[in-house]
PDB file of C-alpha atoms in Angstrom:
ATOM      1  CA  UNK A 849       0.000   0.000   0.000  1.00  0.00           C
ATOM      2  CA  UNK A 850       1.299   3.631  -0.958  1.00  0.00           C
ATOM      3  CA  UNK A 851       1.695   6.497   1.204  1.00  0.00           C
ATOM      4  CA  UNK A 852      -0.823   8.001  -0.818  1.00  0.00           C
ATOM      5  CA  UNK A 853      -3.203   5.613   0.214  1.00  0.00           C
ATOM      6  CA  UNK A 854      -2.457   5.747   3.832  1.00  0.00           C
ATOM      7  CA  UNK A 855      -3.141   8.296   6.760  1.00  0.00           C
ATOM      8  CA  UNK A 856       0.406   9.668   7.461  1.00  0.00           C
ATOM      9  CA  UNK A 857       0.246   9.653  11.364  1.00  0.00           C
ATOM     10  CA  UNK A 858      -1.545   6.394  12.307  1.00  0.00           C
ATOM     11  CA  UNK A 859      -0.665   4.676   8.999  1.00  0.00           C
ATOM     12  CA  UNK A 860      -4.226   3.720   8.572  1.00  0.00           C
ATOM     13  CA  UNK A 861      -5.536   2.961   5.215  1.00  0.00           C
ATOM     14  CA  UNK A 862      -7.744   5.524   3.999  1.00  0.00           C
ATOM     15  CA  UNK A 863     -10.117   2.921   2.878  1.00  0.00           C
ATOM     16  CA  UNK A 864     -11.843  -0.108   3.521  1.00  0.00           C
ATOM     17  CA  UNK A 865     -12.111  -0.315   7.396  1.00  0.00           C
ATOM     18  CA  UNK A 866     -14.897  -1.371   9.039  1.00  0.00           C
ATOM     19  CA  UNK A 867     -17.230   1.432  10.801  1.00  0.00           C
ATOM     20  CA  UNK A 868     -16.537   0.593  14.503  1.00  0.00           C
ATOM     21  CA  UNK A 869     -13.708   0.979  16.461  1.00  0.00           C
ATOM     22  CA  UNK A 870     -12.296  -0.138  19.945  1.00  0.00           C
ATOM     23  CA  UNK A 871      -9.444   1.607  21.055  1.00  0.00           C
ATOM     24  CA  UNK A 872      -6.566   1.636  23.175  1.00  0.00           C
ATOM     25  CA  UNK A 873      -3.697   3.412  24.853  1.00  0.00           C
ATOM     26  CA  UNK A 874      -1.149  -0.203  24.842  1.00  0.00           C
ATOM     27  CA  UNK A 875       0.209  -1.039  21.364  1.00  0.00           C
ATOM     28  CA  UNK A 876       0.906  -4.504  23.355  1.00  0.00           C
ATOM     29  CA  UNK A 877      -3.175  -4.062  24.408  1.00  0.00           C
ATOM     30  CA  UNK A 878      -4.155  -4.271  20.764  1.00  0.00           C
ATOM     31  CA  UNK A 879      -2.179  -6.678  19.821  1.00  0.00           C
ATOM     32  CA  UNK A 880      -3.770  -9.228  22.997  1.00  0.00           C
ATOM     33  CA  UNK A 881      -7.590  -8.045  21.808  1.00  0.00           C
ATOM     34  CA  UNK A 882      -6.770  -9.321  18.214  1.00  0.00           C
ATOM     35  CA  UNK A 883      -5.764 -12.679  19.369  1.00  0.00           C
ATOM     36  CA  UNK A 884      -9.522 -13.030  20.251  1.00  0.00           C
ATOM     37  CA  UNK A 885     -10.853 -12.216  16.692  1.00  0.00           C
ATOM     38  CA  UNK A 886     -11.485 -14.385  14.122  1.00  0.00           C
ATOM     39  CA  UNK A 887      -9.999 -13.816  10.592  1.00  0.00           C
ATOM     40  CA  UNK A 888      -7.826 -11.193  11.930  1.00  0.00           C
ATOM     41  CA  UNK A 889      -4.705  -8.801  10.400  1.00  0.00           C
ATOM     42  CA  UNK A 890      -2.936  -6.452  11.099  1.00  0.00           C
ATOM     43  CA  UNK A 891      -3.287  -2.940   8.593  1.00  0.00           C
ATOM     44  CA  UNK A 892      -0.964  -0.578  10.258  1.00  0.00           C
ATOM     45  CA  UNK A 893       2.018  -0.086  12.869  1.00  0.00           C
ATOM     46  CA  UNK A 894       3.377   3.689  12.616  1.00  0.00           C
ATOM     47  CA  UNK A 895       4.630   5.208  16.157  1.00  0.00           C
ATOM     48  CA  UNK A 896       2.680   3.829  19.068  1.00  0.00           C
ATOM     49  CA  UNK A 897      -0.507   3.245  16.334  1.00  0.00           C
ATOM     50  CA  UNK A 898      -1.166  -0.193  15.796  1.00  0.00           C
ATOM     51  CA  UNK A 899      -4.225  -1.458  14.394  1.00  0.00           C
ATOM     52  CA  UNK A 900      -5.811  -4.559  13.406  1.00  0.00           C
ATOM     53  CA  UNK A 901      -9.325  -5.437  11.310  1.00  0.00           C
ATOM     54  CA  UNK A 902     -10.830  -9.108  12.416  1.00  0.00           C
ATOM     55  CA  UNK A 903     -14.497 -10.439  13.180  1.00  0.00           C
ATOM     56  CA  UNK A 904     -15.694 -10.492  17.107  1.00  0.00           C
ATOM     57  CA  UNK A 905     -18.809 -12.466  17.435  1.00  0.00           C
ATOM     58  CA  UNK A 906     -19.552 -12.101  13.645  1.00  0.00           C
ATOM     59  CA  UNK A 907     -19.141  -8.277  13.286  1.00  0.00           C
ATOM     60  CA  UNK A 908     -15.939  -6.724  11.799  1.00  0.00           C
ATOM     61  CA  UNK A 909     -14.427  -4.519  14.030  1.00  0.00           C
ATOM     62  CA  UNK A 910     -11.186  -2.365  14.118  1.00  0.00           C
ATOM     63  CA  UNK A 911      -8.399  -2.426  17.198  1.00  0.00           C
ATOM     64  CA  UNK A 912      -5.908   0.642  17.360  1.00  0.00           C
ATOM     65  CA  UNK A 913      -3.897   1.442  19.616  1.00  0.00           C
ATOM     66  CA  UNK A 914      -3.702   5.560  20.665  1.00  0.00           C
ATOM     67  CA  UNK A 915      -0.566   5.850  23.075  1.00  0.00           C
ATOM     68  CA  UNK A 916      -0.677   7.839  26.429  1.00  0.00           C
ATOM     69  CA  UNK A 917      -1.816  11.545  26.533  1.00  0.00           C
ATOM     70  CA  UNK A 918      -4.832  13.263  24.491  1.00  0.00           C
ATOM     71  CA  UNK A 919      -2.396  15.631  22.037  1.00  0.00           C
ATOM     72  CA  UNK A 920      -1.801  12.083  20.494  1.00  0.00           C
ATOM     73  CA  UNK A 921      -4.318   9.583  20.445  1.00  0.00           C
ATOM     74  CA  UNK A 922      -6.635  12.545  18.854  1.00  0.00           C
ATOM     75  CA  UNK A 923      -4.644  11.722  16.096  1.00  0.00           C
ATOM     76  CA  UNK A 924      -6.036   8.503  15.751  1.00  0.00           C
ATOM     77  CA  UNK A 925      -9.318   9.283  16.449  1.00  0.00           C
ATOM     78  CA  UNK A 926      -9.536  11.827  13.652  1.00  0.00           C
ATOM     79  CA  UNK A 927      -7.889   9.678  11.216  1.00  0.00           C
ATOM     80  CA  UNK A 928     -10.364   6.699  12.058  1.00  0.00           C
ATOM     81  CA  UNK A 929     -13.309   9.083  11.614  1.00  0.00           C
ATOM     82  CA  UNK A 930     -11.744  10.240   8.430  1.00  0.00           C
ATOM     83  CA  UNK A 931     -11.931   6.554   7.572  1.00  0.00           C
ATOM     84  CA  UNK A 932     -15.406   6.080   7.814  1.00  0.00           C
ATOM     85  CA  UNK A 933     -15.155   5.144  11.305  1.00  0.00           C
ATOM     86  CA  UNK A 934     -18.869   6.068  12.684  1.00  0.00           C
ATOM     87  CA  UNK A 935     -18.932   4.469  16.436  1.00  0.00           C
ATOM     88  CA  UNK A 936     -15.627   4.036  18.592  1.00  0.00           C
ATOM     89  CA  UNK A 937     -15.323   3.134  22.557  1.00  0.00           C
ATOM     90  CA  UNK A 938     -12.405   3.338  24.281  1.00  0.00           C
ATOM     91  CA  UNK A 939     -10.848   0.905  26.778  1.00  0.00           C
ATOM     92  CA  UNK A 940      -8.613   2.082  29.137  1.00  0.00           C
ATOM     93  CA  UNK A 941      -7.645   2.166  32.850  1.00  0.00           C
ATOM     94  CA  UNK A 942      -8.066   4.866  35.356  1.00  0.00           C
ATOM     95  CA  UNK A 943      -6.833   5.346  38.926  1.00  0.00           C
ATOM     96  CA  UNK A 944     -10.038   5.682  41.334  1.00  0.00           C
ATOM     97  CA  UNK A 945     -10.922   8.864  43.326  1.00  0.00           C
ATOM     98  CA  UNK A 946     -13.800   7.407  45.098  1.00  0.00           C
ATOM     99  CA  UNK A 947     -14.138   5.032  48.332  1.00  0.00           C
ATOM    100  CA  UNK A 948     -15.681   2.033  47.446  1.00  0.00           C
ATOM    101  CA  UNK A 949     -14.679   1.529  44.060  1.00  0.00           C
ATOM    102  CA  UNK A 950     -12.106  -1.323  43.703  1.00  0.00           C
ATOM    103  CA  UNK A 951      -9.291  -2.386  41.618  1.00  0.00           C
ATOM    104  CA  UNK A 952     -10.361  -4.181  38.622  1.00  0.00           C
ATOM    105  CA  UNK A 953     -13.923  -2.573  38.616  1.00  0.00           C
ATOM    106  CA  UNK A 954     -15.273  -0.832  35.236  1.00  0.00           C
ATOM    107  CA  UNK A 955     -16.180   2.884  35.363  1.00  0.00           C
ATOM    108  CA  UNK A 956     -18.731   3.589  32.518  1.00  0.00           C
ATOM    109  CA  UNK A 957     -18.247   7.314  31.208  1.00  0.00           C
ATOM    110  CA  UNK A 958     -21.297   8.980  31.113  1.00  0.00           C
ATOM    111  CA  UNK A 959     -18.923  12.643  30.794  1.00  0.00           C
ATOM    112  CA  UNK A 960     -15.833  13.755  31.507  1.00  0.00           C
ATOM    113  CA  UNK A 961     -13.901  16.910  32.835  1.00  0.00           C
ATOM    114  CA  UNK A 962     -12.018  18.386  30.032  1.00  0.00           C
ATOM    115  CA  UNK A 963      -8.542  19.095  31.787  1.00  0.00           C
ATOM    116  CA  UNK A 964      -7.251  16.964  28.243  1.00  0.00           C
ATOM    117  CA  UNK A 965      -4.468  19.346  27.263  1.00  0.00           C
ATOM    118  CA  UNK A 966      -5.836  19.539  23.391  1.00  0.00           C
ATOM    119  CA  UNK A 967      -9.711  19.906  23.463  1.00  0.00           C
ATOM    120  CA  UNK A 968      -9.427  23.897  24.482  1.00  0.00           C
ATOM    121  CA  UNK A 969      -7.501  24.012  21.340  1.00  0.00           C
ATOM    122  CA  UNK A 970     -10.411  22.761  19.521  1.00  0.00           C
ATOM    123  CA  UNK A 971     -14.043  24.194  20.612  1.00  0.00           C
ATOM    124  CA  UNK A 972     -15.092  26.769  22.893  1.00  0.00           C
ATOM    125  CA  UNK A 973     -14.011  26.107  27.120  1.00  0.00           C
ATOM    126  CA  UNK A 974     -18.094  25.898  27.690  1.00  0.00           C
ATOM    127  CA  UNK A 975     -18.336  22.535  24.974  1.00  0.00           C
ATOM    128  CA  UNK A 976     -19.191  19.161  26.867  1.00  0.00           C
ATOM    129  CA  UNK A 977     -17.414  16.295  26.856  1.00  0.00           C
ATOM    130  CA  UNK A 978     -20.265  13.786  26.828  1.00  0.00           C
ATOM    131  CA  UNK A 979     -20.795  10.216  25.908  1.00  0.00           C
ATOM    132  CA  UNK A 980     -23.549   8.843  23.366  1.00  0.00           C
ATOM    133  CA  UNK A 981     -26.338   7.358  25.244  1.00  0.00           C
ATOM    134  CA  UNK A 982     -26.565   4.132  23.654  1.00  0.00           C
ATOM    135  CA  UNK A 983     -22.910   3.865  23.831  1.00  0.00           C
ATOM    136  CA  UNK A 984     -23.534   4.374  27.839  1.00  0.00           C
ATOM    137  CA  UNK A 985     -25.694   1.659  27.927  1.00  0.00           C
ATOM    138  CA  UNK A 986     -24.834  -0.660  26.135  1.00  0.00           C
ATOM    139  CA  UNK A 987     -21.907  -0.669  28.223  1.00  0.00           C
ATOM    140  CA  UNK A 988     -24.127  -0.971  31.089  1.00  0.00           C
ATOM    141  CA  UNK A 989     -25.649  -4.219  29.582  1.00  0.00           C
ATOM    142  CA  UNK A 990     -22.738  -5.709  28.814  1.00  0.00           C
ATOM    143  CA  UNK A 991     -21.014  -5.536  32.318  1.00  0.00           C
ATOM    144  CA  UNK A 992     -24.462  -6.463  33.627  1.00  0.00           C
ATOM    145  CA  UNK A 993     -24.258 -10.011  31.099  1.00  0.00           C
ATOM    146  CA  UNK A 994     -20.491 -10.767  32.006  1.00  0.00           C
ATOM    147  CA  UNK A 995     -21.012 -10.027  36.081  1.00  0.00           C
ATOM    148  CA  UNK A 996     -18.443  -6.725  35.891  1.00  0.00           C
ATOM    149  CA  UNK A 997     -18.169  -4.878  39.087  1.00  0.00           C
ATOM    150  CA  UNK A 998     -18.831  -1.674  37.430  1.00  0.00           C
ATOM    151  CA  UNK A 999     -20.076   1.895  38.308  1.00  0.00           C
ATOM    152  CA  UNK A1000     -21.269   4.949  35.781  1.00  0.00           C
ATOM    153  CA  UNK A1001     -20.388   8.475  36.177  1.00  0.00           C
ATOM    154  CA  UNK A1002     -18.383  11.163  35.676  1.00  0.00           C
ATOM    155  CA  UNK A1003     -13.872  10.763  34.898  1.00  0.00           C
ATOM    156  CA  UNK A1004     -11.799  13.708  34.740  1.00  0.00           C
ATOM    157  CA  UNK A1005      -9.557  13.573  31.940  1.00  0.00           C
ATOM    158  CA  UNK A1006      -5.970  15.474  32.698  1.00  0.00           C
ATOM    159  CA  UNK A1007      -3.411  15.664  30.648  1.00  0.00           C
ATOM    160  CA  UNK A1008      -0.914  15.478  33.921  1.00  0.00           C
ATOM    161  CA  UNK A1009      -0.170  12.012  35.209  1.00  0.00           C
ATOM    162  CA  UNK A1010       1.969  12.065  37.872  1.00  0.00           C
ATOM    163  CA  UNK A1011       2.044  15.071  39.978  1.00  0.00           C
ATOM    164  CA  UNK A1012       3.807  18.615  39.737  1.00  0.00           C
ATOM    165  CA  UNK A1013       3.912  21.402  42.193  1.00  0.00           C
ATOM    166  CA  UNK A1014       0.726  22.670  41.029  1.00  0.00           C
ATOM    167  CA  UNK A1015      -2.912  22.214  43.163  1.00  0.00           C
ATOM    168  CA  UNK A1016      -4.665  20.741  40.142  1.00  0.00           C
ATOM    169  CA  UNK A1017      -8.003  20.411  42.589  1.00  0.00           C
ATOM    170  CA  UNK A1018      -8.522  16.752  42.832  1.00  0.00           C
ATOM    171  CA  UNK A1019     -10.040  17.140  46.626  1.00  0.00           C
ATOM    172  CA  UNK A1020     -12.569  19.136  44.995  1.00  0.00           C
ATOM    173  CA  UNK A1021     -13.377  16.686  42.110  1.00  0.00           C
ATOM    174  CA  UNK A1022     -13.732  14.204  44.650  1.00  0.00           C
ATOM    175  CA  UNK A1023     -16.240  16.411  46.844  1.00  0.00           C
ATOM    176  CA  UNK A1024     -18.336  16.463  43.286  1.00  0.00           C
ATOM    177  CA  UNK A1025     -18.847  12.684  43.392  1.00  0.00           C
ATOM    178  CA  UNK A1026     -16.166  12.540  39.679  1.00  0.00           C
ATOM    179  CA  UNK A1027     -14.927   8.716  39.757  1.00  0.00           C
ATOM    180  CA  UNK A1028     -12.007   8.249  38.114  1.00  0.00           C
ATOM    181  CA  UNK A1029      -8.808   9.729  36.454  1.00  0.00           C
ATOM    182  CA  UNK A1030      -7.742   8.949  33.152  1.00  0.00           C
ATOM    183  CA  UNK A1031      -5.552  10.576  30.355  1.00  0.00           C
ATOM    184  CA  UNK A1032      -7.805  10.480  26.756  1.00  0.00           C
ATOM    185  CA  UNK A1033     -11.968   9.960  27.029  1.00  0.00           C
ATOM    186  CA  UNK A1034     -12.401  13.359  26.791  1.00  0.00           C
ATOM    187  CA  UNK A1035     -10.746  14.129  23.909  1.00  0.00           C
ATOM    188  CA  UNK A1036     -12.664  11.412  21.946  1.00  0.00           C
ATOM    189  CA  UNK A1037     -15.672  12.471  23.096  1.00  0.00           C
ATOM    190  CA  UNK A1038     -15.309  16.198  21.950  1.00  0.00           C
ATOM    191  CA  UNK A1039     -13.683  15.186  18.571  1.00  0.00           C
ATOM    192  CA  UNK A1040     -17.076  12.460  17.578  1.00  0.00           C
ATOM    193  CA  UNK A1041     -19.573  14.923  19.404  1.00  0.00           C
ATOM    194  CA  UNK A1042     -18.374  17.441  16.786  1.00  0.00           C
ATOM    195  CA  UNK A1043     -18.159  14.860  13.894  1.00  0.00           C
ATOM    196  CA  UNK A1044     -21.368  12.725  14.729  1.00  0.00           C
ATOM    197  CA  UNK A1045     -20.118  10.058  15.417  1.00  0.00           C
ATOM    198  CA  UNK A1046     -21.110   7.671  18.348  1.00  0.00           C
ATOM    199  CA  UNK A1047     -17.909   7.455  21.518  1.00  0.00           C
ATOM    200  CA  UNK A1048     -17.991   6.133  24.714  1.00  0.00           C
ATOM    201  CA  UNK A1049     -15.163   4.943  27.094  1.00  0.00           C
ATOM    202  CA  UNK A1050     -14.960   1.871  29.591  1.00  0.00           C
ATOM    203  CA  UNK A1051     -12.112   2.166  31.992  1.00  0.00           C
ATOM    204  CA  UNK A1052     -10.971  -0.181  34.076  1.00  0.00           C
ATOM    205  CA  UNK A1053      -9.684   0.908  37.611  1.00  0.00           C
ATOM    206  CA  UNK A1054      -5.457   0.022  38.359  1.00  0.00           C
ATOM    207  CA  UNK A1055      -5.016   1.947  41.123  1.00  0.00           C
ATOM    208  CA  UNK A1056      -5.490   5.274  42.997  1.00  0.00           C
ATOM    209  CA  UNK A1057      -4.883   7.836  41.151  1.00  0.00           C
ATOM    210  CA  UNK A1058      -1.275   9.112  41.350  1.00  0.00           C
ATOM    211  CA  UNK A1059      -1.929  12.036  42.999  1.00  0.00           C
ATOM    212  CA  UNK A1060      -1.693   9.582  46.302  1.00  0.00           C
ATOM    213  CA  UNK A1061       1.808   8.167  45.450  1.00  0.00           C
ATOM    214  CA  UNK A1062       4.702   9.550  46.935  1.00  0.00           C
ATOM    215  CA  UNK A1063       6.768   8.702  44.142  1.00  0.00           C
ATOM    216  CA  UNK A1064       7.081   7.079  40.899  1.00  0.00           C
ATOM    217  CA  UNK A1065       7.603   3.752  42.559  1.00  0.00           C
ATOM    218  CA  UNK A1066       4.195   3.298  44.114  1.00  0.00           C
ATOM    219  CA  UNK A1067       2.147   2.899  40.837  1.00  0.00           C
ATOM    220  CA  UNK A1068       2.113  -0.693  40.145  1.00  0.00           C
ATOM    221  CA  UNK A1069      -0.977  -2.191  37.396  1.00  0.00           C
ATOM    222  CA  UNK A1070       0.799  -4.838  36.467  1.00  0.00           C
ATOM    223  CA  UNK A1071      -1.360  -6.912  39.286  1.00  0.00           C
ATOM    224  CA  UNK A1072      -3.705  -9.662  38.514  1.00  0.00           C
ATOM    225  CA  UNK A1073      -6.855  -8.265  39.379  1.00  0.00           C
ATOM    226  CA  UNK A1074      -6.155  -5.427  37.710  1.00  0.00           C
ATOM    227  CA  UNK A1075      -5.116  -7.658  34.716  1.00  0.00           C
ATOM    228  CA  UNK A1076      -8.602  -9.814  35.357  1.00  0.00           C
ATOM    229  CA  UNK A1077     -10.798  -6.619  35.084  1.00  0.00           C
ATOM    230  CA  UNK A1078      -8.855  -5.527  31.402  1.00  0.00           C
ATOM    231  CA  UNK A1079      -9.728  -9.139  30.454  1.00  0.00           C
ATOM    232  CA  UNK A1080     -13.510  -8.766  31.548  1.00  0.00           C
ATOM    233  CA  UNK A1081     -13.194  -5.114  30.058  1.00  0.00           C
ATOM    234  CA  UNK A1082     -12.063  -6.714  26.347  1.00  0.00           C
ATOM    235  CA  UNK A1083     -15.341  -8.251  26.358  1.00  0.00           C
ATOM    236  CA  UNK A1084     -17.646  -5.756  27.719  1.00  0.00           C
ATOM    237  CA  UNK A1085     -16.242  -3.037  25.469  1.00  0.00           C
ATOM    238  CA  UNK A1086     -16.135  -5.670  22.147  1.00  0.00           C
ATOM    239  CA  UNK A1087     -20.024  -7.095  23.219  1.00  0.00           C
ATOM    240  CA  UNK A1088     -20.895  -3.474  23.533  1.00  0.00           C
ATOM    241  CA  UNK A1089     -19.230  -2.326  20.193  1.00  0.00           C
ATOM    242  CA  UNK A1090     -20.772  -4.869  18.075  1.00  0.00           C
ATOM    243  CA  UNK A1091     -24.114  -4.840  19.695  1.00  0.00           C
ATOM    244  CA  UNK A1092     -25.001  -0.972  18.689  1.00  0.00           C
ATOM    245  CA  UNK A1093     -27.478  -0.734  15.779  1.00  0.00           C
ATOM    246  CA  UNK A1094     -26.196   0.755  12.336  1.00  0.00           C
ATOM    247  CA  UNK A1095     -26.277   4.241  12.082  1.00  0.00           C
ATOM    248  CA  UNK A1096     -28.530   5.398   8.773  1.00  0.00           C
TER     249      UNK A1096
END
């Protein structure tokens, strides 16, 4: 395949993709989901953008990959829209901000707080950052169908991940009942809100968020039940994905 043919960030073919999406932030993430598809291959690698096209339960579906932090993985979102790409969820994890929700549980975006370092680049301070209804629940009855632990709400997107100097307010996020702490939703959410296209995120909780740690050395995700919930997440998010009606 020319360049010509592809999208020069992502690598993405221009063409020929199938019009729902599941993305996320672990090249190594991607590659895991498309061991569970059927008649599955890979269509691009470029940067920390890898992407695969296979069949999950008898509906073709694409996997990308979008890196960590919202200045990139918008990339891939707008080049998968510019594909033809009408409906895309995210799966990702999040650190909790909330008693009571546990590692390994799925938070279900309803909207997020745009603190994404890109959106305010993009549309007016005052635009939500909300997630399509059906998206919402058919996330819902997915977890519901595979027994996920799983709560729906607000996440606060920030472009920060571990902490500066700078009171970035999380005490009073947490007073205002927000769940979770990610790095991306919110961005996707603007991006197909302006392009009408149908986004929603499932995140799956690793950890506090890292405004607890003391240092770098108290993050750790790479536990099993935080492993277990990503697996439970794969199929929420894919059962979710294909289940959505065409869009006329």
């Amino acid at each position: 395949m020319s360049q010509a043919d592809t999208f020069p960030v992502t690598g993405l073919p221009k063409t020929g993709l199938p019009t729902r999406a599941l993305v996320v932030g672990d090249p190594f993430r991607a590659e895991q989901i498309s061991h569970l598809l059927d008649n599955v291959r890979e269509v691009a690698h470029q940067r920390e953008y890898r992407s695969f096209v296979g069949d999950w339960n008898g509906s073709t579906v694409v996997v990308s990959s979008h890196g960590v932090g919202a200045p990139g993985a918008i990339c891939l979102f707008q080049e998968l829209m510019d594909a033809g790409v009408d409906t895309i969820i995210r799966l990702g994890t999040a650190g909790a901000l909330l008693r009571g929700i546990g590692d390994g549980d799925l938070i279900i975006a309803e909207s997020c707080v745009r603190d994404d370092g890109v959106t305010h680049q993009l549309v007016p301070e005052s635009y939500p950052a909300a997630a399509n209804p059906e998206v919402v629940i058919a996330l819902a009855e997915a977890a519901r169908r595979h027994d996920a632990p799983h709560h729906r709400g607000i996440v606060w997107t920030r472009a920060a991940f571990y902490p500066g100097i700078i009171d970035l307010n999380q005490a009073g996020y947490v007073k205002l009942g927000v769940l979770a702490i990610e790095m991306e939703l919110s961005a996707l959410l603007v991006l197909a809100s302006t392009r009408g296209v149908r986004a929603g995120g499932g995140l799956v909780i690793d950890g506090a968020t890292a405004d607890d740690l003391v240092d770098t050395t108290g993050y750790d995700p790479h536990r099993t039940v935080v492993a277990d919930g990503v697996s439970r997440g794969i199929s929420v998010t894919l059962d979710a994905l294909v289940a959505l009606p065409e869009l006329a």
